Short mmCIF file of C-alpha atoms in Angstrom, two decimals:
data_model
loop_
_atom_site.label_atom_id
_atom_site.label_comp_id
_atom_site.label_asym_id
_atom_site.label_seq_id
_atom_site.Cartn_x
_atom_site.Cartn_y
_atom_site.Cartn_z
CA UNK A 1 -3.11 10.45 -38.74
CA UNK A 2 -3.43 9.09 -35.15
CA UNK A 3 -6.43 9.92 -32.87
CA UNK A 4 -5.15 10.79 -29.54
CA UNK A 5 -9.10 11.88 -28.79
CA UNK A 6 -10.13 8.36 -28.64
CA UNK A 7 -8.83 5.33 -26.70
CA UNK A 8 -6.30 3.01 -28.60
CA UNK A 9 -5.04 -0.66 -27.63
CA UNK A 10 -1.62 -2.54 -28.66
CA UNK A 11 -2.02 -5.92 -29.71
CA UNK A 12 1.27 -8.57 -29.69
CA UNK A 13 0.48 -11.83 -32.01
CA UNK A 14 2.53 -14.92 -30.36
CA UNK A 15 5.87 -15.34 -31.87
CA UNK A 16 8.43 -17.16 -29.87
CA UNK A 17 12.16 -16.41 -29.27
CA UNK A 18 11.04 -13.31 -32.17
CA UNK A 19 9.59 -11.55 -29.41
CA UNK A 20 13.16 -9.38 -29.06
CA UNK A 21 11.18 -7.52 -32.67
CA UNK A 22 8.95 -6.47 -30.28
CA UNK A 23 11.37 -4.87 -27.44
CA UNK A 24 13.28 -3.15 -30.54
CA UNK A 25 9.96 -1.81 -31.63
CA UNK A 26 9.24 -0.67 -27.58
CA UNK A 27 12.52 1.10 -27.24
CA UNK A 28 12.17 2.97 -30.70
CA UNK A 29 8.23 4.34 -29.08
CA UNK A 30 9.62 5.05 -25.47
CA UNK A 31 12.47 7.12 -26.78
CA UNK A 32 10.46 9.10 -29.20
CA UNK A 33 6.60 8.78 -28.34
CA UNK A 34 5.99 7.04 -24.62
CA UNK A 35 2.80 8.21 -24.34
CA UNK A 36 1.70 6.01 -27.14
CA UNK A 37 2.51 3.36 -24.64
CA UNK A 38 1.69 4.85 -21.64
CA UNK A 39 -1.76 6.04 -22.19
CA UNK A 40 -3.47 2.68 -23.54
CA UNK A 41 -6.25 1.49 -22.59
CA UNK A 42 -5.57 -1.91 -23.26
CA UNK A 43 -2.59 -3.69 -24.14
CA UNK A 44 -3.34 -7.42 -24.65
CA UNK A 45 -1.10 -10.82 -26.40
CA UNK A 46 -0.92 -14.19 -27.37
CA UNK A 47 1.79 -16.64 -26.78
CA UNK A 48 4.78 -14.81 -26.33
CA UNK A 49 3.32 -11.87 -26.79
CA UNK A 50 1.32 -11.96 -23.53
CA UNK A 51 5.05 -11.87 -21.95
CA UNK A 52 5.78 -8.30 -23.39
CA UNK A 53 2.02 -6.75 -22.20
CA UNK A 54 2.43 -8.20 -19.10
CA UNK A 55 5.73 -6.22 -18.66
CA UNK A 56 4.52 -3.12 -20.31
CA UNK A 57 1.43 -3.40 -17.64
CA UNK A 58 3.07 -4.34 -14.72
CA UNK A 59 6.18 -1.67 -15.78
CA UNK A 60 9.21 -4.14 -16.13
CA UNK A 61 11.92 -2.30 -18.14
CA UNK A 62 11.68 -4.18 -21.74
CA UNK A 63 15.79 -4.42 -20.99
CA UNK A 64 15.27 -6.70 -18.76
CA UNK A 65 12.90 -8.61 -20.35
CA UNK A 66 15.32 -8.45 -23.44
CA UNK A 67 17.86 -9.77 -21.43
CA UNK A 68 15.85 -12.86 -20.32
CA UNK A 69 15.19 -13.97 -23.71
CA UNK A 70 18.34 -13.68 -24.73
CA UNK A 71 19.37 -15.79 -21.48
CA UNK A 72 16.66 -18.44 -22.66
CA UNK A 73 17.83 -18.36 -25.98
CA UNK A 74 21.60 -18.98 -25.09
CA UNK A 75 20.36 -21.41 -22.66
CA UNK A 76 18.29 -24.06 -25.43
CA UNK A 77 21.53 -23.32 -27.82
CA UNK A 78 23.88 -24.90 -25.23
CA UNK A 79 21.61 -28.29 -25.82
CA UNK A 80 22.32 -30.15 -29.17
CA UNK A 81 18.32 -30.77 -29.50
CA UNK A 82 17.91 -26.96 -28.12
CA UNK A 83 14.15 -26.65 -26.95
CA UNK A 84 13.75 -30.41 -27.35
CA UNK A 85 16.35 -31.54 -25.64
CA UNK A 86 14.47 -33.77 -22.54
CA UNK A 87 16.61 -31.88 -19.55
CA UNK A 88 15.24 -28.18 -20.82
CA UNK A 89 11.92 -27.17 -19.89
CA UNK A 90 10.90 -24.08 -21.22
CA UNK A 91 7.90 -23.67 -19.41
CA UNK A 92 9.41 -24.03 -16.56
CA UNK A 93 12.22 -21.78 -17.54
CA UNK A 94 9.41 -18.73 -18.36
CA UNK A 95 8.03 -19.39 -14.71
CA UNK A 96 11.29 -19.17 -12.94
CA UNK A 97 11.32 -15.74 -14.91
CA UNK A 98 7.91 -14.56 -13.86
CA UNK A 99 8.67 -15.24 -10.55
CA UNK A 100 11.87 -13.62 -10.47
CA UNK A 101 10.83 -10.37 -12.25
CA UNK A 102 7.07 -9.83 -11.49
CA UNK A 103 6.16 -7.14 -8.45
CA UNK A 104 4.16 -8.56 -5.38
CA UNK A 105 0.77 -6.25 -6.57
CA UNK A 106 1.29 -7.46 -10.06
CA UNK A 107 -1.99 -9.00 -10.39
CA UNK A 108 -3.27 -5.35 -8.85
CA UNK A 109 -2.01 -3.42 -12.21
CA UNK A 110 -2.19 -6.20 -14.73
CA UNK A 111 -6.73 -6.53 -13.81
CA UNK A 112 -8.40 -4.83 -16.27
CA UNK A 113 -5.49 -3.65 -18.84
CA UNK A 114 -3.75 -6.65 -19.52
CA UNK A 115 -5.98 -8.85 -22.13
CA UNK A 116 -4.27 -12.38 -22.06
CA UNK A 117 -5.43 -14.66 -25.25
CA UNK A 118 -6.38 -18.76 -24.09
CA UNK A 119 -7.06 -21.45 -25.96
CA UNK A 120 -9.48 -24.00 -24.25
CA UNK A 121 -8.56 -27.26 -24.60
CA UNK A 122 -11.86 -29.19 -24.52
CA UNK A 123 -13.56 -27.35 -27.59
CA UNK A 124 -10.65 -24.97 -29.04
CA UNK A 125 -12.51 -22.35 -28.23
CA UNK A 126 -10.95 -18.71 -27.13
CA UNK A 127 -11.21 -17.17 -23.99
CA UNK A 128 -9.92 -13.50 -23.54
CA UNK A 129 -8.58 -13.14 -19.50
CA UNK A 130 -8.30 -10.08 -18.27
CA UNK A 131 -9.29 -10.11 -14.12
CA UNK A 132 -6.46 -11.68 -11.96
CA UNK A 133 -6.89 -11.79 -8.09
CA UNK A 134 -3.72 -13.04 -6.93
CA UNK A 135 -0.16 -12.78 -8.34
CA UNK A 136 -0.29 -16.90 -8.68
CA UNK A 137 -3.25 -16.67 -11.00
CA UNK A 138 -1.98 -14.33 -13.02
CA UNK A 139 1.46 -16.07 -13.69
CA UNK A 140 -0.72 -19.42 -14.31
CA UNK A 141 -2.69 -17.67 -17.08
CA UNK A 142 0.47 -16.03 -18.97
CA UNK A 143 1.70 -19.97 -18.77
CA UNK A 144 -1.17 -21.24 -20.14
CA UNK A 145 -0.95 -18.77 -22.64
CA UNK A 146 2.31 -19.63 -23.47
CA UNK A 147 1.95 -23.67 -23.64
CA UNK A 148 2.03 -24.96 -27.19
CA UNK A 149 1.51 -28.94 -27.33
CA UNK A 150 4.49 -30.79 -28.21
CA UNK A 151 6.84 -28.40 -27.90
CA UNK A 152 6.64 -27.28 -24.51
CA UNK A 153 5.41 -31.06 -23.10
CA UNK A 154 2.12 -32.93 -22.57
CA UNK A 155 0.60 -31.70 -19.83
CA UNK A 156 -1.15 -28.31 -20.13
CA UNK A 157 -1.35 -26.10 -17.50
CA UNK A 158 -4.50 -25.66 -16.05
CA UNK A 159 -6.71 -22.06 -14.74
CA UNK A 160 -9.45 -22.02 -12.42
CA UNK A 161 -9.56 -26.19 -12.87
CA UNK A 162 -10.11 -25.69 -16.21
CA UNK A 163 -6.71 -26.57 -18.90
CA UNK A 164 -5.58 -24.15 -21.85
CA UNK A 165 -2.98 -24.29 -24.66
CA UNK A 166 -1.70 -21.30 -26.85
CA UNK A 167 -3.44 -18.69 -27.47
CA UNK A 168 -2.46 -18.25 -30.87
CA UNK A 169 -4.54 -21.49 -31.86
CA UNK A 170 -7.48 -19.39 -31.36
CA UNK A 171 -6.62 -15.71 -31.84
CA UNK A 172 -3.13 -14.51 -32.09
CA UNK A 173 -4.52 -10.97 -32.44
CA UNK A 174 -6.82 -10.02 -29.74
CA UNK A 175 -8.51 -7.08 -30.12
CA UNK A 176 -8.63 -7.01 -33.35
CA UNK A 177 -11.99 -6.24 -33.85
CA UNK A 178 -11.68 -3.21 -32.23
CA UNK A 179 -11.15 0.38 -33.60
CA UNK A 180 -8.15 1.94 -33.10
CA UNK A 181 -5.78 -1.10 -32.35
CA UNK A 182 -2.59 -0.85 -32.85
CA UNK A 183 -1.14 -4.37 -34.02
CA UNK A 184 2.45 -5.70 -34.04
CA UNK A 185 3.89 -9.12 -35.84
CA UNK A 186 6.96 -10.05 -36.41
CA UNK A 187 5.84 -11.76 -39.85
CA UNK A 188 4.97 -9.66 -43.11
CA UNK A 189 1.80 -8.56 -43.54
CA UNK A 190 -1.15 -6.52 -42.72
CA UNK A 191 -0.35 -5.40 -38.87
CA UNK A 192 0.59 -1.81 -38.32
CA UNK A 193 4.62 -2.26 -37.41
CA UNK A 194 5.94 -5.47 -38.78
CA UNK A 195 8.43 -6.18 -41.24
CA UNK A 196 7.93 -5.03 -45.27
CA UNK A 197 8.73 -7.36 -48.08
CA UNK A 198 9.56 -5.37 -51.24
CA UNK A 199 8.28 -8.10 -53.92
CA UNK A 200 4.50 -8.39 -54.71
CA UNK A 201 2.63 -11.52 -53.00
CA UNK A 202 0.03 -13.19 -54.12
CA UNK A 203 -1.06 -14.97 -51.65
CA UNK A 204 -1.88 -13.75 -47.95
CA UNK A 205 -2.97 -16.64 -45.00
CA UNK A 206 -5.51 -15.50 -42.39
CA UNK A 207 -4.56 -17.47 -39.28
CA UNK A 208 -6.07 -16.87 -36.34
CA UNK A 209 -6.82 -12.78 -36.81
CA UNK A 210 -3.03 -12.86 -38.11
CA UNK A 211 -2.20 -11.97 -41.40
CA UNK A 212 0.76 -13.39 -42.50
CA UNK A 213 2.14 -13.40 -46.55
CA UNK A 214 3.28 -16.27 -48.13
CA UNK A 215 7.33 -15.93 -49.14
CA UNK A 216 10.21 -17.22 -48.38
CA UNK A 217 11.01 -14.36 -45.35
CA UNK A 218 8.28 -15.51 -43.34
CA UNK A 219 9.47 -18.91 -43.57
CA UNK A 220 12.11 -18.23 -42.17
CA UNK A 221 10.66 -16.39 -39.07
CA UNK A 222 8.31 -19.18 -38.57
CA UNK A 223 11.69 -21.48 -37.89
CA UNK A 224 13.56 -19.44 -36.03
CA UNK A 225 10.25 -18.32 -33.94
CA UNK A 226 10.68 -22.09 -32.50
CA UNK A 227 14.25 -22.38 -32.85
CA UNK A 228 16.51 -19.61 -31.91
CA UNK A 229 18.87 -18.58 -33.67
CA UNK A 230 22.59 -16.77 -32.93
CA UNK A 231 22.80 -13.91 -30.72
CA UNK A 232 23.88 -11.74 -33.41
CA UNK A 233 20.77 -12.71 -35.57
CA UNK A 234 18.53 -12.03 -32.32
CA UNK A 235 20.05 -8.83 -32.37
CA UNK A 236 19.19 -7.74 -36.11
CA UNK A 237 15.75 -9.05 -35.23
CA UNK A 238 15.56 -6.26 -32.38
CA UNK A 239 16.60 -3.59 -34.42
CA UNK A 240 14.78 -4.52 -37.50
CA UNK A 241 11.82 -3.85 -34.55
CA UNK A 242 13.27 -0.57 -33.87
CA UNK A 243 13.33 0.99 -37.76
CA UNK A 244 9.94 -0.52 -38.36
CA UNK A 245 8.40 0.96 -35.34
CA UNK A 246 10.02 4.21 -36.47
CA UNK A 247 8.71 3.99 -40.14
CA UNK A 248 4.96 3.81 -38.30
CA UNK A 249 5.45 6.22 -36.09
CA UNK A 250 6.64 8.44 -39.49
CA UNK A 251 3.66 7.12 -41.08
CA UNK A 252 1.34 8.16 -38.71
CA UNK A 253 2.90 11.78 -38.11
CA UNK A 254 3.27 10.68 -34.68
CA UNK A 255 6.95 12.25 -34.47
CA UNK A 256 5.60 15.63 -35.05
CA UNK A 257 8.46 18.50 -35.60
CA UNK A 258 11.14 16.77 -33.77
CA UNK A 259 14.57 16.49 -35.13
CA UNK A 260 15.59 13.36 -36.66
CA UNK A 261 19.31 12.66 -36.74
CA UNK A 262 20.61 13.12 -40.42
CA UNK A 263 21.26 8.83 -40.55
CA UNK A 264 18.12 8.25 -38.88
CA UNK A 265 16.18 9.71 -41.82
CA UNK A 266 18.24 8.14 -44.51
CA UNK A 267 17.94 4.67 -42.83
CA UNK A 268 14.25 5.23 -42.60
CA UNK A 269 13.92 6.52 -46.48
CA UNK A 270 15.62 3.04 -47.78
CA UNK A 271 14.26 0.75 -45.37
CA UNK A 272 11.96 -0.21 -47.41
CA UNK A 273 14.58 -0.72 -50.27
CA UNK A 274 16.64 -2.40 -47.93
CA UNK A 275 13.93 -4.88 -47.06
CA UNK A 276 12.92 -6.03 -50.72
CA UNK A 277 16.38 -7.83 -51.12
CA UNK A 278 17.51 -10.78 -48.68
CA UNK A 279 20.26 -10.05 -45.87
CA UNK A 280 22.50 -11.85 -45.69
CA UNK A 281 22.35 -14.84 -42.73
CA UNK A 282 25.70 -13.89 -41.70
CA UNK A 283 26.25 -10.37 -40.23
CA UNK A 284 29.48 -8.56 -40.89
CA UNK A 285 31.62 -8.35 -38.47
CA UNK A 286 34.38 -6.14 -37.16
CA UNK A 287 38.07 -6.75 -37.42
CA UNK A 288 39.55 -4.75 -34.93
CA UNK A 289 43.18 -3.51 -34.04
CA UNK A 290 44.69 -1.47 -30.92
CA UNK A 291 43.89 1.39 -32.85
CA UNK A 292 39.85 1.40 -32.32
CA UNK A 293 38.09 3.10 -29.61
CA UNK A 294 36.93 1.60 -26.64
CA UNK A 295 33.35 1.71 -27.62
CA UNK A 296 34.17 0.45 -30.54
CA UNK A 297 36.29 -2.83 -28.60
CA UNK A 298 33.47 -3.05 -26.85
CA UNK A 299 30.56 -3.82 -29.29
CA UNK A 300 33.23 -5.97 -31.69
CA UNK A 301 30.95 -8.73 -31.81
CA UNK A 302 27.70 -6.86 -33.30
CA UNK A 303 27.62 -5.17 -37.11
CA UNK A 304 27.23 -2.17 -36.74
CA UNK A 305 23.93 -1.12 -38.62
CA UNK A 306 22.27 -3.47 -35.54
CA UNK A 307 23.81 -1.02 -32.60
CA UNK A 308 24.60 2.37 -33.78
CA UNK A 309 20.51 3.53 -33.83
CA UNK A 310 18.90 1.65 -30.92
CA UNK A 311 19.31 2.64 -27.55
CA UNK A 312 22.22 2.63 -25.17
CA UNK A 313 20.54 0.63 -22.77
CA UNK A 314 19.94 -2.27 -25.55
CA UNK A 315 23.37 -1.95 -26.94
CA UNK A 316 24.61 -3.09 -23.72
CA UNK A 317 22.73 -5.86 -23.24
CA UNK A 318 22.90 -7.13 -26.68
CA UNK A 319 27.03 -6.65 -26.13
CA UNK A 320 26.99 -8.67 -23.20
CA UNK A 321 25.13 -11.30 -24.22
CA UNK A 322 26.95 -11.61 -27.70
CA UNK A 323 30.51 -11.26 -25.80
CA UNK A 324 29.06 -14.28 -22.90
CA UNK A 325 28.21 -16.24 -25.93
CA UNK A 326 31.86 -15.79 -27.14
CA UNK A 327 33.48 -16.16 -24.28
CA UNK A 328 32.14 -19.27 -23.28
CA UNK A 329 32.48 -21.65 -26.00
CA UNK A 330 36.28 -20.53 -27.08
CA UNK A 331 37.23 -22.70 -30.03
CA UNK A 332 35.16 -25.64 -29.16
CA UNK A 333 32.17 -22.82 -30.34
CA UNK A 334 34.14 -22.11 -33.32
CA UNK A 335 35.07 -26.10 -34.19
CA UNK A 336 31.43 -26.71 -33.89
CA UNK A 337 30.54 -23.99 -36.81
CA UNK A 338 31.80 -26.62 -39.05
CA UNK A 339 29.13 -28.92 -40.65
CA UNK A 340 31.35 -32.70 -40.41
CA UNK A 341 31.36 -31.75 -36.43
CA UNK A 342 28.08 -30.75 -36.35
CA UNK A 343 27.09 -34.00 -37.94
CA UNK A 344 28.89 -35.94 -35.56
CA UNK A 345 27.41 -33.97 -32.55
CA UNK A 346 24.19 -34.73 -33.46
CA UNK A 347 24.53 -38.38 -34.21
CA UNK A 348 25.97 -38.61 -30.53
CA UNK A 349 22.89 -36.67 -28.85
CA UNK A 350 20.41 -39.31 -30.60
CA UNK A 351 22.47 -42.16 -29.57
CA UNK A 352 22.85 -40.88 -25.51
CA UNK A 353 19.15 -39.90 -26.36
CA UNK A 354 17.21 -42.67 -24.75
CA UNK A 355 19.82 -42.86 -21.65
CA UNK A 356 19.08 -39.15 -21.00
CA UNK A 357 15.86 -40.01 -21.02
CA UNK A 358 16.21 -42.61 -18.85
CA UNK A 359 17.45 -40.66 -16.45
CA UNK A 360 15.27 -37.57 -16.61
CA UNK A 361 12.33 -40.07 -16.24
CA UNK A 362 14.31 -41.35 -13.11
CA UNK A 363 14.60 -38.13 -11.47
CA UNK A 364 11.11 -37.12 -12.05
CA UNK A 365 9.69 -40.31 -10.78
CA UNK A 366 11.92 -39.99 -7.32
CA UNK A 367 11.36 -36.52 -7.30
CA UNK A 368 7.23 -37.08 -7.53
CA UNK A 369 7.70 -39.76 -4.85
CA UNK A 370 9.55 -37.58 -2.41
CA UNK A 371 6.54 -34.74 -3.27
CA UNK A 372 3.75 -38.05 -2.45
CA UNK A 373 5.47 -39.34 0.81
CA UNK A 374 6.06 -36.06 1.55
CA UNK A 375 2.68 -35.06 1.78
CA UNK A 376 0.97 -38.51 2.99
CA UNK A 377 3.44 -37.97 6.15
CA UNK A 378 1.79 -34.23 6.59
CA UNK A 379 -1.45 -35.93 6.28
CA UNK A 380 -0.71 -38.27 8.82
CA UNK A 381 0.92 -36.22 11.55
CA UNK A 382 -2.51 -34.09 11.43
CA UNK A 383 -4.37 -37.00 11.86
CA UNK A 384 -2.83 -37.80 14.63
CA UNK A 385 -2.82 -34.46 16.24
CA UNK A 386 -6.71 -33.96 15.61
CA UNK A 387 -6.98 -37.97 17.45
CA UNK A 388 -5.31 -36.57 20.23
CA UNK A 389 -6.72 -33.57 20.56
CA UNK A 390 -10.17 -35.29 20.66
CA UNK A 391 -8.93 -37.71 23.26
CA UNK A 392 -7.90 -35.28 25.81
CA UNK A 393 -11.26 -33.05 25.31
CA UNK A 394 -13.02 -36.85 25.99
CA UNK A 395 -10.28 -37.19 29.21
CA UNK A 396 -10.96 -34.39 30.56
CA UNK A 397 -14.87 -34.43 30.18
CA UNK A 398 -14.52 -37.74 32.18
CA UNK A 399 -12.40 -36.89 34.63
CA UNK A 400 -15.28 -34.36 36.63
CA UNK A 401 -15.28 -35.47 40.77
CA UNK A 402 -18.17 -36.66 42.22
CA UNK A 403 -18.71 -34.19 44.85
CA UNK A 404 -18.87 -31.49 42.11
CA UNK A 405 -20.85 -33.46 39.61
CA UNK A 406 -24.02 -31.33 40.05
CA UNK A 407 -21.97 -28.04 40.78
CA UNK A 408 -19.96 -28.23 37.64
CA UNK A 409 -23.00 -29.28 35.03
CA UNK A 410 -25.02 -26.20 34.40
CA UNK A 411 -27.80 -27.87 32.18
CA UNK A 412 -28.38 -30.26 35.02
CA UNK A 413 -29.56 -26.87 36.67
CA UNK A 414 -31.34 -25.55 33.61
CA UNK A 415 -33.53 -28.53 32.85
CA UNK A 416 -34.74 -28.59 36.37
CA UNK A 417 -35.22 -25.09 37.38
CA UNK A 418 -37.14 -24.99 33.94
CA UNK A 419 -39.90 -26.47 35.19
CA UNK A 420 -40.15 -24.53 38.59
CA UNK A 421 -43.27 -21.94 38.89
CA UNK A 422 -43.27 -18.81 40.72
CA UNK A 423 -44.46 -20.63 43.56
CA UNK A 424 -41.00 -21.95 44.46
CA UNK A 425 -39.36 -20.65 46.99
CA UNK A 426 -35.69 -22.05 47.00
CA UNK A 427 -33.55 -24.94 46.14
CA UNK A 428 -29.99 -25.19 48.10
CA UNK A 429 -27.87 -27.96 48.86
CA UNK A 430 -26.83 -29.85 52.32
CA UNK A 431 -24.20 -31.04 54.32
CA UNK A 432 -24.17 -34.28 52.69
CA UNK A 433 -24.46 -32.73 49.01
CA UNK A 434 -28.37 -33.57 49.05
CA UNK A 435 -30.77 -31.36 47.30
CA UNK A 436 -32.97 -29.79 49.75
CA UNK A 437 -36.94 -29.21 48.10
CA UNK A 438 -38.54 -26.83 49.91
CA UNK A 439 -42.17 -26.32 48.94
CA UNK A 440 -41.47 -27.59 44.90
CA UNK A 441 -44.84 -27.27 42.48
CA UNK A 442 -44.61 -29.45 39.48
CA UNK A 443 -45.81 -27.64 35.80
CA UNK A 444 -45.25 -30.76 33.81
CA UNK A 445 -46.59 -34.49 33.89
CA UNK A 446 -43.67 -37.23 35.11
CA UNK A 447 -42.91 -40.47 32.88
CA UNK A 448 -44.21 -42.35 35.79
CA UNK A 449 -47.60 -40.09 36.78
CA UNK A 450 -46.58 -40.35 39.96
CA UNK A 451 -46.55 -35.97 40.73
CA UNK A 452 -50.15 -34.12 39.14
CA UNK A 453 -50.03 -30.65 37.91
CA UNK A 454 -50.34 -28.13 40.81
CA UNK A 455 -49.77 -29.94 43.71
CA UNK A 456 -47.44 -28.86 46.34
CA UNK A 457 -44.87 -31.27 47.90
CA UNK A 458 -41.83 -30.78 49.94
CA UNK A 459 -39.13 -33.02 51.22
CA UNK A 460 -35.56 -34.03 49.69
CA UNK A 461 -34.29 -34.81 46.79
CA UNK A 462 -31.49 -37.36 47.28
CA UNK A 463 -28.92 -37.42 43.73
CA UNK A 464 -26.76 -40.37 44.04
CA UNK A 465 -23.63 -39.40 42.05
CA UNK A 466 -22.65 -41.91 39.53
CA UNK A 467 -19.22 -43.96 39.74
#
């Protein structure tokens, strides 16, 4: 039974292109129970994971974000190599995303709900982020967050001056600890919704605050959590999120006396059955004549066990991306299904391998040159503009006229009227731009001795302006 008295948090462990479980699981809770959602108090992630909180926080619909993976998946599938091909950057890829989707006050909702996981670099240590003061800094910490050696390049990303990896190194599960958390994986184990393996294990790995069982099913998710797989199989993954979200919220009594739809509840009763034998890789497909529906034309590519219980919103943007996949390969896509071609594919990419790289290192070298001249001519034009803007001030300083040489220089004035008394009667200036003394008592002792203290002189001062 749920506590809706206390607060709760949602964890997301780091999982890769496996993140779509997650927006399954999302759009099962925002259909039935949104406030689940809606009224944590913290909703933190690791990895991949901090991409979903950071959309839930910031209130990106999960259909777009949905649609972006699937984008980045189709993207590192064009590639022979996929992720390690040397001309995609997936990094750079996720950035271009933030960018794109992330509100101006991002930062401004994300400070003090999201919880971002890091993993310091110098000592491994873990480092929980969770104030953001601009909408740069925020975007720098979900990249950090998201940079796993290797795989997404050598150069970590740095925050505040200080560089980070993936956060799942260090704790794929923040908040763990506390009570009340409610955790999602897309691996078997011991989180709250994550997929249920009907056989017995015996063993169970701690990683990281992530329980994960050892079998053959989380093997597989491991793979395909670095290398994505088919749009099809992306899509299973999202509604295999969906029914297990829906078996906690059953679980939990969280669905109270609503009214299930008569499939819904079957599905849900032999889930579990369902789960303790393997699916097959390949999904059924539809064979369709003039005869079917339109809806029916329209979701031809997907089975349809994966579209007929999530969302309408999903189902069309798992359609379109499964009918762009189609459409753009045509029968090359098909002729490369076949194992010989694939073969041959690959031998190419590892033979063109070091000329690609060749080039890619070409193009970042002129492209880091053009950034270096770039910024040494910015450097120099202010240079310049500072030297000349000190060289007039000195020009114009020494261009004073004569005549006006004692008008125009006020401390002149103040360093001798400074040492008039009360005695002194006036001080004015003649034809012939003399200073005129008129009965002048000296306060101070002269360099040369020559006036004493209190004596009274008059006469003229005669000031010789300098050439």
């Amino acid at each position: 039974m749920f506590n809706w008295d206390e607060e709760w948090n949602i964890s997301f462990a780091g999982c890769g292109f496996r993140s779509v479980y997650y927006l399954g699981a999302l759009s099962c809770i925002f259909e039935r129970v949104p406030q689940l959602v809606q009224g944590a108090s913290k909703i933190c992630g690791a990895s991949s994971g901090c991409l979903v909180a950071a959309a839930l926080t910031v209130e990106v619909p999960i259909e777009q974000i949905c649609a972006d993976v699937l984008t980045v998946a189709k993207e590192a599938r064009k590639h022979t190599l996929g992720v390690f091909h040397p001309t995609f950057s997936l990094l750079r890829t996720v950035r271009d995303t933030l960018l794109e989707k992330l509100p101006q006050d991002a930062h401004l909702r994300a400070s003090g709900k999201l919880y971002v996981s890091l993993t310091r670099i110098t000592d491994g240590k873990n480092v929980l982020v969770s104030e953001f003061e601009s909408r740069e800094e925020l975007i720098q910490v979900l990249l950090c967050s998201c940079f796993f050696p290797v795989y997404c390049g050598f150069i970590p990303p740095s925050y505040r001056g200080v560089h980070y990896m993936d956060g799942a190194l260090s704790n794929n599960m923040p908040l763990l600890e506390q009570r009340n958390t409610i955790t999602m994986a897309p691996f078997s184990g011991e989180s709250d919704i994550c997929p249920r393996e009907g056989t017995f294990n015996f063993f169970e790995v701690h990683y990281s605050d992530l329980s994960i069982q050892v079998n053959t099913g989380n093997v597989h998710r491991v793979c395909t959590s670095f290398l994505p797989p088919r749009i099809e199989k992306l899509a299973e993954i999202c509604h295999n999120g969906y029914m297990d979200a829906l078996c906690f919220l059953r679980e939990r009594d969280l669905l109270g006396t609503q009214c299930l739809p008569p499939s819904l509840v079957a599905e849900t009763d032999r889930v579990e059955l369902a789960k303790a034998s393997s699916r097959p890789h390949e999904s059924r497909k539809m064979m369709l004549n003039g005869l079917n529906s339109p809806q029916e034309e329209e979701h031809r590519c997907l089975d349809l066990k994966v579209i007929e219980n999530l969302p309408v919103s999903f189902k069309k943007v798992l359609c379109e991306a499964c009918r762009d996949s189609h459409a753009g390969g045509g029968r090359w896509s098909h002729l490369t299904d076949f194992l010989p071609v694939k073969a041959v594919l690959h031998l190419l990419t590892l033979l063109s391998l070091p000329l690609e790289l060749t080039v890619s290192l070409t193009k970042s070298m002129i492209l880091s040159g053009c950034t270096v001249i770039f910024r040494l001519l910015m450097l120099s034009a202010d240079l310049c503009r500072q030297a000349t803007s000190s060289l007039s001030t000195g020009q114009h300083h020494s261009s004073v006229s004569p005549g006006s040489d004692l008008r125009d220089n006020n401390q002149n004035f103040k360093s001798l009227t400074s040492t008039l008394t009360s005695n002194s009667k006036s001080l004015h200036l003649d034809d012939n731009s003399n200073l005129d003394l008129l009965s002048l008592t000296s306060t101070c002792l002269s360099p040369s001795k020559l006036l004493t203290n209190n004596k009274s002189i008059s006469g003229k001062l005669i000031f010789k302006p300098q050439m």
